[in-house]
Coordinates of C-alpha atoms in Angstrom, one line a residue:
M153 CA 18.1 -36.9 1.3
S154 CA 16.5 -34.9 -1.0
I155 CA 16.1 -35.7 -4.7
A156 CA 17.2 -32.3 -6.3
A157 CA 20.6 -31.4 -7.1
N158 CA 21.1 -29.6 -3.9
D159 CA 22.6 -32.8 -3.0
V160 CA 25.7 -31.8 -5.1
A161 CA 26.1 -28.9 -2.5
M162 CA 27.6 -31.6 0.0
S163 CA 30.6 -31.8 -2.6
E164 CA 32.7 -29.1 -4.2
S165 CA 34.7 -31.6 -6.1
T166 CA 35.0 -30.9 -9.7
D167 CA 37.1 -34.1 -10.7
Q168 CA 35.4 -36.1 -13.8
P169 CA 34.0 -39.4 -12.2
D170 CA 35.6 -42.8 -14.1
D171 CA 34.1 -43.9 -17.2
H172 CA 32.2 -46.7 -15.3
L173 CA 30.5 -44.2 -13.4
V174 CA 29.2 -42.3 -16.4
Q175 CA 28.3 -45.5 -17.9
R176 CA 26.2 -46.8 -15.0
L177 CA 24.8 -43.3 -14.6
K178 CA 23.5 -43.5 -18.6
E179 CA 22.3 -46.8 -17.6
I180 CA 20.1 -45.7 -15.0
I181 CA 18.6 -43.0 -16.7
E182 CA 17.8 -45.6 -19.9
H183 CA 15.9 -47.8 -17.8
R184 CA 14.6 -45.6 -15.6
Q185 CA 16.8 -47.5 -12.6
L186 CA 15.3 -44.8 -9.9
T187 CA 13.0 -45.8 -6.7
P188 CA 11.1 -43.0 -5.3
L189 CA 10.5 -42.7 -1.7
F190 CA 8.2 -40.5 0.3
Q191 CA 8.3 -38.8 3.4
P192 CA 5.1 -37.9 5.5
I193 CA 4.6 -34.1 6.6
I194 CA 1.9 -33.6 9.1
R195 CA -0.2 -31.0 10.8
M196 CA 1.5 -30.3 14.1
Q197 CA -1.6 -29.6 16.2
S198 CA -3.7 -32.6 14.9
G199 CA -1.5 -35.0 13.3
E200 CA -3.1 -35.6 10.1
I201 CA -0.7 -36.2 7.2
I202 CA -1.2 -33.3 4.7
G203 CA 1.4 -34.5 1.8
Y204 CA 4.2 -36.3 1.4
E205 CA 7.9 -35.2 0.2
G206 CA 9.3 -37.2 -2.9
L207 CA 13.1 -38.6 -2.2
I208 CA 14.8 -40.5 -4.8
R209 CA 17.6 -43.4 -4.7
G210 CA 19.5 -44.9 -7.4
P211 CA 20.0 -48.9 -7.8
S212 CA 20.9 -50.7 -4.4
D213 CA 23.8 -52.1 -5.6
S214 CA 25.3 -49.1 -7.1
P215 CA 27.8 -46.6 -6.0
L216 CA 25.0 -44.4 -7.2
H217 CA 22.5 -45.6 -4.7
S218 CA 23.0 -42.1 -2.7
P219 CA 21.4 -39.2 -4.1
L220 CA 24.7 -37.5 -3.5
N221 CA 26.5 -39.4 -5.7
L222 CA 24.2 -39.8 -8.3
F223 CA 23.5 -35.6 -9.1
K224 CA 27.4 -35.5 -8.5
V225 CA 28.1 -37.8 -11.3
A226 CA 25.2 -36.4 -13.5
R227 CA 26.5 -32.7 -12.9
S228 CA 29.8 -33.2 -14.2
C229 CA 28.4 -35.1 -17.3
N230 CA 26.1 -32.1 -17.7
L231 CA 23.2 -34.5 -17.4
S232 CA 21.8 -33.0 -13.8
V233 CA 18.8 -31.3 -15.6
E234 CA 18.0 -34.6 -17.3
V235 CA 18.6 -36.6 -14.2
E236 CA 16.1 -34.2 -12.4
H237 CA 13.5 -34.7 -14.9
L238 CA 13.5 -38.1 -14.7
C239 CA 13.2 -38.3 -11.0
R240 CA 10.4 -35.7 -11.0
R241 CA 8.4 -38.1 -13.5
I242 CA 9.0 -41.1 -11.6
T243 CA 7.9 -39.4 -8.4
L244 CA 4.8 -38.4 -9.8
E245 CA 4.0 -41.3 -11.6
K246 CA 4.6 -43.6 -8.3
F247 CA 2.8 -41.0 -6.1
A248 CA -0.5 -41.5 -8.7
E249 CA -0.2 -45.2 -8.4
L250 CA 0.1 -45.3 -4.5
R251 CA -2.8 -43.2 -4.0
L252 CA -1.0 -41.3 -1.7
P253 CA -3.5 -38.4 0.1
G254 CA -2.7 -34.8 0.2
K255 CA 0.1 -32.9 -1.5
L256 CA 3.2 -34.0 -3.2
F257 CA 6.2 -31.8 -2.0
L258 CA 8.4 -32.2 -5.2
N259 CA 11.8 -31.0 -5.1
V260 CA 13.4 -28.7 -8.0
S261 CA 16.7 -26.7 -8.2
P262 CA 16.2 -23.2 -9.4
E263 CA 18.8 -23.5 -12.1
C264 CA 16.7 -26.5 -13.5
L265 CA 13.3 -24.2 -13.0
V266 CA 15.3 -21.6 -15.3
Q267 CA 16.7 -23.7 -17.9
P268 CA 16.2 -21.6 -21.3
D269 CA 15.7 -24.9 -23.3
V270 CA 13.5 -26.7 -20.8
K271 CA 9.8 -26.3 -21.7
H272 CA 7.8 -25.1 -18.8
G273 CA 4.8 -27.4 -19.5
E274 CA 6.7 -30.6 -19.7
T275 CA 5.9 -31.3 -15.4
L276 CA 2.4 -30.2 -16.2
G277 CA 2.4 -33.0 -18.8
Y278 CA 3.6 -35.8 -16.4
I279 CA 1.0 -34.7 -14.3
H280 CA -1.9 -34.9 -16.8
E281 CA -0.4 -37.9 -17.8
V282 CA -0.7 -39.7 -14.5
G283 CA -3.7 -37.9 -13.4
I284 CA -2.9 -35.6 -10.6
N285 CA -4.4 -32.1 -10.0
P286 CA -1.7 -29.4 -10.5
E287 CA -2.8 -27.9 -7.2
R288 CA -1.9 -31.0 -5.3
V289 CA 1.8 -30.5 -6.4
I290 CA 4.2 -28.2 -4.7
I291 CA 7.3 -27.3 -6.3
E292 CA 10.1 -27.1 -3.5
L293 CA 12.9 -25.2 -4.7
T294 CA 16.6 -26.6 -3.2
E295 CA 19.7 -25.0 -4.0
S296 CA 22.9 -26.0 -5.0
Q297 CA 24.7 -23.2 -6.3
P298 CA 23.8 -19.3 -5.8
T299 CA 21.0 -17.6 -7.1
Y300 CA 22.1 -14.7 -8.9
D301 CA 19.3 -14.0 -11.9
Y302 CA 16.3 -13.3 -9.5
D303 CA 14.2 -11.8 -11.9
L304 CA 14.4 -14.9 -14.3
L305 CA 13.8 -17.4 -11.3
R306 CA 10.5 -14.6 -10.5
E307 CA 9.4 -15.1 -14.1
A308 CA 9.6 -19.1 -13.9
V309 CA 7.9 -19.4 -10.7
T310 CA 5.0 -17.1 -11.8
H311 CA 4.8 -19.2 -14.8
Y312 CA 4.3 -22.3 -12.4
R313 CA 2.0 -20.9 -10.2
A314 CA 0.0 -19.6 -13.5
M315 CA -0.6 -23.4 -14.2
G316 CA -1.7 -24.3 -10.7
F317 CA 1.7 -25.0 -8.6
R318 CA 2.6 -23.7 -5.5
I319 CA 6.0 -23.1 -4.4
A320 CA 7.8 -23.7 -1.2
I321 CA 11.8 -22.9 -0.4
D322 CA 13.8 -25.6 1.1
D323 CA 16.2 -25.5 4.0
L324 CA 15.7 -22.4 5.1
G325 CA 18.9 -20.8 6.7
E326 CA 21.3 -23.2 5.1
G327 CA 21.3 -22.3 1.3
F328 CA 23.0 -19.9 -0.1
S329 CA 20.3 -17.5 -0.5
S330 CA 17.1 -18.8 1.0
L331 CA 16.1 -15.4 2.9
R332 CA 16.6 -13.7 -0.5
L333 CA 14.6 -16.2 -2.0
W334 CA 11.7 -16.0 0.2
S335 CA 11.8 -12.2 0.0
E336 CA 11.9 -12.2 -3.8
L337 CA 9.3 -15.3 -4.5
R338 CA 6.8 -14.8 -1.8
P339 CA 6.4 -18.7 -1.6
E340 CA 3.4 -20.5 0.0
Y341 CA 5.5 -22.9 2.2
V342 CA 9.1 -22.4 3.8
K343 CA 10.9 -25.4 5.2
I344 CA 13.2 -24.7 7.9
D345 CA 16.4 -26.4 7.8
M346 CA 16.9 -29.7 10.2
H347 CA 20.0 -27.9 11.9
F348 CA 17.6 -25.3 13.4
V349 CA 15.0 -28.1 14.4
Q350 CA 17.7 -30.5 16.0
G351 CA 18.5 -29.8 19.7
I352 CA 16.1 -27.0 19.5
N353 CA 14.9 -27.4 22.9
Q354 CA 18.6 -27.0 24.2
D355 CA 19.7 -24.2 22.2
P356 CA 18.3 -20.8 22.9
I357 CA 19.7 -19.5 19.6
K358 CA 18.1 -22.4 17.6
L359 CA 14.9 -21.6 19.3
Q360 CA 14.9 -17.7 18.6
F361 CA 15.7 -18.6 15.0
V362 CA 12.6 -20.5 14.6
R363 CA 10.7 -18.2 16.6
S364 CA 11.8 -15.5 14.1
I365 CA 10.7 -17.2 10.9
Q366 CA 7.5 -18.3 12.6
E367 CA 6.7 -14.3 13.1
I368 CA 7.8 -13.5 9.6
A369 CA 5.8 -16.3 8.0
E370 CA 3.0 -15.2 10.1
K371 CA 2.9 -11.7 8.7
S372 CA 3.7 -12.9 5.1
G373 CA 0.9 -15.4 4.8
T374 CA 3.5 -18.2 4.3
I375 CA 3.2 -21.7 6.2
V376 CA 6.4 -22.9 7.7
I377 CA 7.2 -26.8 7.4
A378 CA 9.9 -27.7 10.4
E379 CA 12.4 -30.5 8.8
G380 CA 14.5 -33.2 10.7
I381 CA 12.1 -33.8 13.8
E382 CA 13.7 -36.6 15.6
T383 CA 12.7 -36.7 19.4
D384 CA 9.7 -36.3 21.2
A385 CA 11.0 -32.8 22.9
E386 CA 11.8 -31.6 19.4
L387 CA 8.2 -32.2 18.3
L388 CA 6.7 -30.6 21.3
M389 CA 9.0 -27.6 21.0
I390 CA 7.7 -27.1 17.3
R391 CA 4.3 -27.6 17.9
D392 CA 4.3 -25.1 21.1
L393 CA 5.8 -22.4 18.7
G394 CA 2.8 -22.7 16.7
V395 CA 4.5 -24.2 13.5
A396 CA 2.1 -25.5 11.1
Y397 CA 3.7 -28.6 9.6
G398 CA 6.1 -31.0 10.6
Q399 CA 8.8 -34.1 9.4
G400 CA 11.1 -35.8 10.4
Y401 CA 12.1 -39.4 11.7
K402 CA 10.2 -39.0 14.8
I403 CA 7.2 -38.6 12.5
A404 CA 7.9 -41.3 10.2
R405 CA 11.0 -42.4 8.2
P406 CA 11.0 -42.1 4.0
H407 CA 9.4 -45.2 2.5
A408 CA 8.4 -46.7 -0.8
N409 CA 4.9 -47.2 0.5
P410 CA 4.4 -45.3 3.4
A411 CA 1.6 -44.8 5.8
T412 CA -1.4 -42.7 5.3
T413 CA -2.1 -42.3 9.1
L414 CA 0.1 -41.6 12.1
S415 CA 1.0 -44.2 14.6
A416 CA -1.3 -43.9 18.0
D417 CA 1.6 -43.3 20.0
L418 CA 2.4 -40.2 18.0
C419 CA -1.1 -39.0 17.8
T420 CA -1.2 -39.3 21.7
L421 CA 2.0 -37.3 22.1
L422 CA 0.8 -34.4 19.8
R423 CA -2.6 -34.5 21.9
H424 CA -0.7 -34.2 24.9
N425 CA -1.7 -30.5 26.3
G426 CA 1.7 -29.9 28.5
V427 CA 4.0 -27.1 27.0
A428 CA 7.6 -27.6 26.2
V429 CA 10.2 -26.0 28.4
Y430 CA 11.9 -23.4 26.5
P431 CA 15.9 -23.3 26.8
H432 CA 17.3 -20.4 28.4
E433 CA 20.8 -18.4 28.1
N434 CA 22.1 -19.6 31.6
G435 CA 23.1 -15.9 32.5
R436 CA 25.5 -15.8 29.7
G437 CA 24.3 -12.8 27.9
H438 CA 25.3 -10.4 30.0
K439 CA 29.1 -11.3 29.7
M440 CA 29.3 -10.5 25.9
L441 CA 29.3 -6.8 26.6
T442 CA 32.8 -4.9 26.1
A443 CA 34.2 -1.8 26.3
I444 CA 33.0 -1.1 23.0
K445 CA 29.7 -0.4 24.6
L446 CA 31.1 2.7 26.3
L447 CA 32.8 4.1 23.3
R448 CA 32.5 8.0 22.9
S449 CA 34.2 10.2 20.3
V450 CA 36.9 12.5 21.9
K451 CA 39.3 14.4 19.6
A452 CA 42.5 13.8 20.8
V453 CA 45.8 16.0 20.2
A454 CA 49.3 15.4 19.8
P455 CA 52.2 15.9 22.2
E456 CA 53.3 18.9 20.6
V457 CA 50.0 21.1 21.0
H458 CA 50.4 23.8 23.4
N459 CA 48.6 24.2 26.8
N460 CA 47.1 27.5 25.3
R461 CA 45.5 25.8 23.1
I462 CA 44.5 23.0 25.2
Y463 CA 43.0 25.7 27.3
E464 CA 40.9 27.1 24.6
M465 CA 39.6 24.0 23.7
F466 CA 38.4 23.6 27.4
N467 CA 36.8 27.2 27.2
N468 CA 35.1 27.0 23.9
D469 CA 33.4 23.8 25.0
P470 CA 32.0 23.9 28.7
T471 CA 30.9 20.1 28.3
L472 CA 34.5 19.0 27.4
E473 CA 36.2 17.2 30.7
V474 CA 39.0 15.6 29.5
I475 CA 41.6 15.5 26.3
P476 CA 43.4 12.5 25.3
V477 CA 47.1 13.0 24.3
V478 CA 47.9 10.6 21.2
S479 CA 51.1 10.1 19.4
N480 CA 51.0 8.6 16.1
G481 CA 47.8 6.4 17.0
I482 CA 49.3 5.3 20.5
P483 CA 47.4 7.2 23.5
V484 CA 50.4 8.7 26.0
G485 CA 48.1 10.6 28.4
L486 CA 45.1 12.5 29.6
I487 CA 44.7 16.3 30.1
T488 CA 41.6 17.2 32.4
R489 CA 39.7 20.4 32.7
A490 CA 40.1 20.3 36.6
N491 CA 43.6 20.1 36.3
L492 CA 44.6 22.4 33.8
I493 CA 42.1 25.5 34.8
D494 CA 42.9 25.1 38.1
R495 CA 47.2 25.3 37.1
F496 CA 46.4 28.2 34.8
A497 CA 44.3 29.8 37.8
R498 CA 47.7 30.5 39.3
P499 CA 49.5 33.7 39.0
Y500 CA 52.0 33.7 36.1
L501 CA 51.9 30.1 35.3
R502 CA 49.7 30.6 32.0
E503 CA 52.6 33.3 31.0
L504 CA 55.2 30.8 32.1
H505 CA 54.0 27.5 30.5
G506 CA 51.0 28.4 28.2
K507 CA 53.2 27.9 25.3
K508 CA 54.8 24.6 26.3
S509 CA 54.0 21.3 25.4
C510 CA 50.6 19.8 26.6
T511 CA 52.4 17.1 28.1
L512 CA 53.7 19.1 31.2
F513 CA 50.2 18.6 32.8
M514 CA 48.9 15.4 31.7
D515 CA 48.5 12.0 33.2
A516 CA 51.0 10.1 31.9
N517 CA 49.6 7.1 33.3
P518 CA 45.7 6.8 32.3
L519 CA 43.7 3.6 32.5
I520 CA 43.7 2.3 29.2
T521 CA 41.5 -0.7 27.7
D522 CA 40.7 -2.6 24.7
K523 CA 37.4 -2.2 23.1
N524 CA 36.7 -6.1 23.9
A525 CA 37.3 -6.2 27.5
A526 CA 34.2 -7.4 29.5
L527 CA 32.7 -4.8 31.2
H528 CA 32.7 -6.7 34.6
A529 CA 36.4 -7.0 34.3
L530 CA 36.9 -3.3 33.4
S531 CA 34.8 -2.2 36.4
Q532 CA 37.0 -4.2 38.7
I533 CA 40.2 -2.5 37.0
I534 CA 38.5 1.1 38.1
V535 CA 37.9 -0.3 41.3
D536 CA 41.5 -1.3 41.9
A537 CA 42.7 1.6 40.8
E538 CA 43.6 5.0 42.4
R539 CA 40.7 7.3 43.0
H540 CA 41.3 10.1 40.5
H541 CA 40.9 7.5 37.4
L542 CA 37.2 7.1 38.5
F543 CA 36.6 10.8 37.6
N544 CA 39.0 11.0 34.5
G545 CA 37.5 7.8 32.8
F546 CA 39.3 5.6 30.5
I547 CA 41.0 5.5 26.9
I548 CA 39.6 2.5 24.7
T549 CA 41.8 1.3 22.0
D550 CA 41.8 -1.1 19.1
N551 CA 44.8 -3.2 19.4
G552 CA 46.9 -0.4 21.0
Q553 CA 45.4 2.3 18.4
Y554 CA 43.4 5.2 20.1
M555 CA 39.7 4.8 19.3
G556 CA 37.8 7.2 22.0
M557 CA 37.1 7.7 25.7
G558 CA 34.9 5.8 28.3
N559 CA 33.8 7.0 31.3
A560 CA 32.8 5.6 34.6
H561 CA 29.1 6.8 34.8
D562 CA 28.4 4.9 31.4
L563 CA 30.3 2.0 32.8
M564 CA 27.9 1.8 36.3
R565 CA 24.7 2.4 34.2
E566 CA 25.5 -0.7 32.1
I567 CA 26.9 -2.7 34.6
T568 CA 23.2 -1.9 36.6
Q569 CA 21.4 -2.7 33.7
M570 CA 23.2 -6.2 33.3
Q571 CA 22.6 -7.0 36.9
I572 CA 19.1 -6.1 36.6
N573 CA 18.6 -8.1 33.3
A574 CA 20.3 -10.8 34.9
A575 CA 18.0 -10.9 37.8
R576 CA 15.1 -11.0 35.4
Y577 CA 16.3 -13.2 32.5
A578 CA 18.8 -15.6 34.4
N579 CA 20.3 -15.4 37.7
P580 CA 23.8 -15.1 37.4
L581 CA 24.6 -17.2 40.7
T582 CA 22.8 -20.5 39.7
L583 CA 22.1 -19.5 36.0
L584 CA 18.9 -20.5 36.3
P585 CA 15.9 -18.5 34.6
G586 CA 14.9 -15.3 35.9
N587 CA 11.3 -13.9 36.8
V588 CA 10.8 -13.0 33.4
P589 CA 10.8 -16.6 31.9
I590 CA 9.3 -18.0 35.0
D591 CA 6.4 -15.5 34.4
E592 CA 6.3 -16.0 30.5
H593 CA 6.2 -20.1 31.3
I594 CA 3.5 -19.7 33.6
D595 CA 1.3 -18.0 31.1
R596 CA 2.2 -20.5 28.5
L597 CA 0.8 -23.1 30.8
L598 CA -2.0 -21.3 31.7
E599 CA -2.9 -20.2 28.2
N600 CA -2.5 -24.0 27.1
G601 CA -5.2 -24.8 30.0
T602 CA -2.1 -27.3 31.2
R603 CA -2.9 -29.3 34.6
F604 CA 0.4 -28.7 36.5
C605 CA 2.0 -28.0 40.0
A606 CA 3.7 -24.5 41.3
C607 CA 6.4 -25.6 44.0
Y608 CA 7.6 -22.3 45.7
V609 CA 11.1 -23.7 47.6
D610 CA 12.9 -21.6 50.3
L611 CA 15.8 -22.4 52.7
D612 CA 15.2 -21.8 56.1
H613 CA 17.8 -20.4 58.7
F614 CA 19.9 -19.1 55.5
K615 CA 20.2 -15.4 56.5
P616 CA 21.6 -16.2 59.8
Y617 CA 24.1 -18.8 58.3
N618 CA 25.2 -16.3 55.5
D619 CA 26.1 -14.0 58.4
V620 CA 28.2 -16.7 60.5
Y621 CA 29.6 -18.4 57.7
G622 CA 30.0 -15.7 55.0
Y623 CA 28.3 -14.6 51.5
R624 CA 30.7 -17.1 49.6
K625 CA 29.6 -19.9 51.5
G626 CA 26.1 -19.1 51.5
D627 CA 26.6 -18.6 47.8
D628 CA 27.7 -22.2 47.7
M629 CA 24.8 -23.5 49.3
L630 CA 22.3 -21.8 46.8
R631 CA 24.2 -23.5 43.8
L632 CA 23.9 -26.7 45.4
T633 CA 20.4 -26.1 45.9
G634 CA 19.9 -25.2 42.5
K635 CA 21.5 -28.3 41.3
I636 CA 19.3 -30.5 43.7
L637 CA 16.3 -28.9 42.3
S638 CA 17.4 -29.2 38.8
G639 CA 18.8 -33.0 39.2
H640 CA 14.9 -34.2 40.4
C641 CA 13.3 -32.7 37.8
D642 CA 12.5 -33.7 34.0
P643 CA 14.0 -31.3 31.6
Q644 CA 11.5 -32.2 29.0
K645 CA 8.7 -31.4 31.1
D646 CA 9.6 -29.4 34.5
F647 CA 10.8 -25.7 34.7
V648 CA 13.1 -24.8 37.6
G649 CA 13.5 -21.1 38.3
H650 CA 15.7 -18.9 40.6
I651 CA 13.2 -15.9 41.8
G652 CA 16.2 -14.6 43.9
G653 CA 18.3 -15.3 47.1
D654 CA 17.2 -18.3 48.8
D655 CA 13.8 -18.5 46.8
F656 CA 13.4 -21.0 44.0
I657 CA 10.4 -22.4 41.9
I658 CA 9.6 -25.6 40.1
L659 CA 6.7 -25.7 37.5
F660 CA 6.0 -29.4 37.3
Q661 CA 4.2 -31.0 34.7
S662 CA 5.5 -34.5 35.6
E663 CA 2.7 -36.8 37.2
D664 CA 5.2 -37.9 40.1
W665 CA 6.0 -34.4 41.8
E666 CA 5.4 -35.5 45.0
Q667 CA 7.9 -38.4 44.7
R668 CA 10.0 -35.9 43.2
C669 CA 9.6 -33.2 46.0
R670 CA 10.4 -35.8 48.7
A671 CA 13.7 -37.0 46.7
I672 CA 14.5 -33.0 47.0
I673 CA 14.1 -33.0 50.4
D674 CA 16.2 -35.9 50.6
A675 CA 19.1 -34.9 48.7
F676 CA 18.9 -31.7 50.7
V677 CA 19.2 -33.2 54.0
D678 CA 22.5 -35.3 52.8
A679 CA 24.1 -32.7 51.4
V680 CA 23.8 -29.8 53.9
P681 CA 25.9 -30.8 56.6
D682 CA 28.8 -30.5 54.6
F683 CA 28.4 -26.8 54.7
Y684 CA 29.3 -26.3 58.6
C685 CA 32.1 -27.2 60.7
V686 CA 32.2 -30.4 62.6
E687 CA 31.7 -28.8 66.0
D688 CA 28.0 -27.1 64.7
R689 CA 27.3 -30.2 62.9
K690 CA 27.6 -32.2 66.2
K691 CA 25.7 -29.7 68.0
G692 CA 22.9 -29.5 65.2
G693 CA 23.3 -25.8 64.8
Y694 CA 25.3 -22.7 65.7
I695 CA 24.8 -19.8 68.1
S696 CA 24.6 -16.0 66.5
E697 CA 23.4 -12.5 67.1
D698 CA 20.0 -11.3 66.3
R699 CA 19.4 -7.9 65.4
R700 CA 19.1 -6.8 68.8
G701 CA 22.1 -8.1 69.8
K702 CA 20.4 -11.1 71.7
K703 CA 22.4 -14.6 71.3
V704 CA 19.9 -17.3 69.3
F705 CA 20.5 -20.9 68.6
H706 CA 19.7 -21.8 64.7
T707 CA 19.5 -25.3 63.7
L708 CA 21.4 -26.5 60.4
A709 CA 19.5 -25.0 57.2
T710 CA 16.4 -26.8 56.1
I711 CA 14.2 -26.3 53.0
S712 CA 10.6 -25.6 52.7
L713 CA 8.6 -26.6 49.7
G714 CA 4.8 -25.2 49.5
L715 CA 3.1 -26.5 46.6
V716 CA -0.2 -25.7 44.8
K717 CA -1.9 -27.9 42.3
I718 CA -3.3 -25.8 39.3
E719 CA -6.1 -27.0 37.5
P720 CA -7.3 -26.0 34.3
G721 CA -9.5 -22.7 34.2
H722 CA -8.7 -22.2 38.0
Y723 CA -6.2 -19.4 37.8
G724 CA -6.0 -16.5 35.3
S725 CA -2.3 -15.0 35.8
H726 CA 1.1 -15.7 36.9
H727 CA 0.3 -12.9 39.5
Q728 CA -2.3 -15.2 41.2
I729 CA -0.3 -18.3 41.2
A730 CA 2.4 -16.0 42.5
T731 CA 0.1 -15.2 45.5
A732 CA -1.1 -18.9 46.0
T733 CA 2.5 -20.2 46.1
A734 CA 3.9 -17.6 48.5
D735 CA 0.8 -18.6 51.2
A736 CA 1.6 -22.4 50.6
K737 CA 5.5 -21.7 51.5
K738 CA 4.2 -19.8 54.7
Q739 CA 2.6 -22.6 55.8
A740 CA 5.5 -24.8 54.7
K741 CA 7.9 -22.8 56.9
K742 CA 5.5 -23.1 60.0
I743 CA 6.1 -27.1 60.3
P744 CA 9.7 -28.0 61.9
G745 CA 12.3 -29.0 59.9
N746 CA 12.5 -29.8 56.2
S747 CA 8.6 -29.5 55.2
L748 CA 6.3 -30.2 52.4
F749 CA 3.3 -28.5 52.3
I750 CA 0.4 -29.4 49.5
D751 CA -2.3 -26.6 49.2
R752 CA -5.1 -28.4 47.6
R753 CA -7.9 -25.5 47.6
L754 CA -9.5 -24.4 44.3
G755 CA -7.8 -21.3 42.6
P756 CA -9.7 -18.0 43.0
Y757 CA -11.5 -18.5 39.6
A758 CA -13.0 -22.1 40.6
M759 CA -14.1 -20.4 43.9
E760 CA -15.8 -17.5 41.7
K761 CA -17.5 -20.3 39.8
Q762 CA -18.4 -22.1 42.9
N763 CA -19.7 -18.8 44.7
D764 CA -22.0 -18.2 41.5
D765 CA -23.2 -21.6 41.4
D766 CA -24.4 -21.8 44.9
A767 CA -26.0 -18.2 44.4
A768 CA -27.9 -19.6 41.7
Q769 CA -29.1 -22.5 44.0
E770 CA -30.1 -20.3 46.3
L771 CA -32.2 -18.4 43.8
A772 CA -33.7 -21.4 42.5
A773 CA -34.6 -22.9 46.1
P774 CA -38.2 -22.8 46.6
I775 CA -39.6 -20.0 48.7
V776 CA -41.0 -21.5 52.3

């Protein structure tokens, strides 16, 4: 927890503390009964400790031990600025006494920084007294309440920079206005709130947030620090995203006398040249699209409008195909161009009905959908409805009130795009990553120089099974295959993707990849008989007709794994790996039954180098 008054934000209580707590606080201030702790901040790529964040604790036997309670009581007594200055001074003194290397991140609340009665040179005076260079001190701004006077804060920050200090913004994404502070103050450092770091390996939204912050930081020349790293997976994910610095319990806990070097185990983990497996959306994104995406603004008419006026509207606008009829905001029907023009083309009908209500020729039972209706559900409604609705389109409402129109053409375009995106980014059947994230992960492995194995997985005799038992049973078999593959892989090291149909891929970073492959085969062998009827199980297969009408016996489905070992520098792109794994799969499928084929040949880049070396040796050979 921070030494700054931002801890107050954890409690909105304005109750006055009892006299005992007030007296205890005054004793703490008078006798300087505060203990500074220091938590290391490391360079993520090397493990070097670049500095420490200064934290504070009250007396261990006091209810004010927690900085939350300490600053809560101080604020209620109007002593928060005095307490914060005491914390700052004690932390600086201890940092100098311990002779800790690197920089000191010193928490300061914005409201304290801009206090008109606070001498700007007071902190600089502390530093000179204890012998610390101001350039080693980072003023870490933490918010306890909204910041409104940005001009005054900017002025104060400029003053501190002029004295040699650098600026950091704490808890980015958590505070009242941290993004605005970033824009206004242009700090040298930003610290991402631990909420977005913890569980980042399992949450694509957190991943995207950190990615975006990192991109902004790179363009603005700001250094990013990730707070709250607690697991191996979080550590490697943050490292792989290119975040410069990190801190958290995984690295080191706050301590009164902290270490100045990292543990050997942590250094080994950071040097690991594997890449973290990014979380993916599990195919959920396409489900969020609703009818509002299809909304087109179409002017409605009241039921009292005459047919002659409707005819004029169609005549004046050749692109207008349908006019909704709305009464007091509630849609009551649709008038189509084709229907009205056709009727008015008949002898005497315009003369007879031209001055009558437009409701005479309207469809009184149009398709109506709410703006929040999912596109897949809307598509099914149109398919199940009468044919003319496909051409007429549908009315879109907001809680029953008319908003506009939608048409089937736009709906089909969006559905098609959703299906394409689903296939590319996440397979909607198995919810495994699709082709785009597969290629991206392979490229990351190659760029990092990681040794890994690419395994192409394919089901044998799946198409005839699909034809005989039906696509629903076939889908069930594919889902089970996806679960088996995922269940026998390490989610923090191994990537499982669904290329399409009965084709899958595994990108192993696990050292025991061969045992995992054989476990996948065993699990599939145990599970597949349940997909067949008892008779076919007994026979070991079934008979179906091929494309020529000839009856063919097919055995129960088997699984083929074609694996290629990827050494650093032997392949240059995901295209080359796709070709190599496809060849390995073909070899696996030539082996009867369930099979694992391991291609141990060198990649194309290695072959080129070997050929160049051979040629060089020939040139260097003596001529006889």
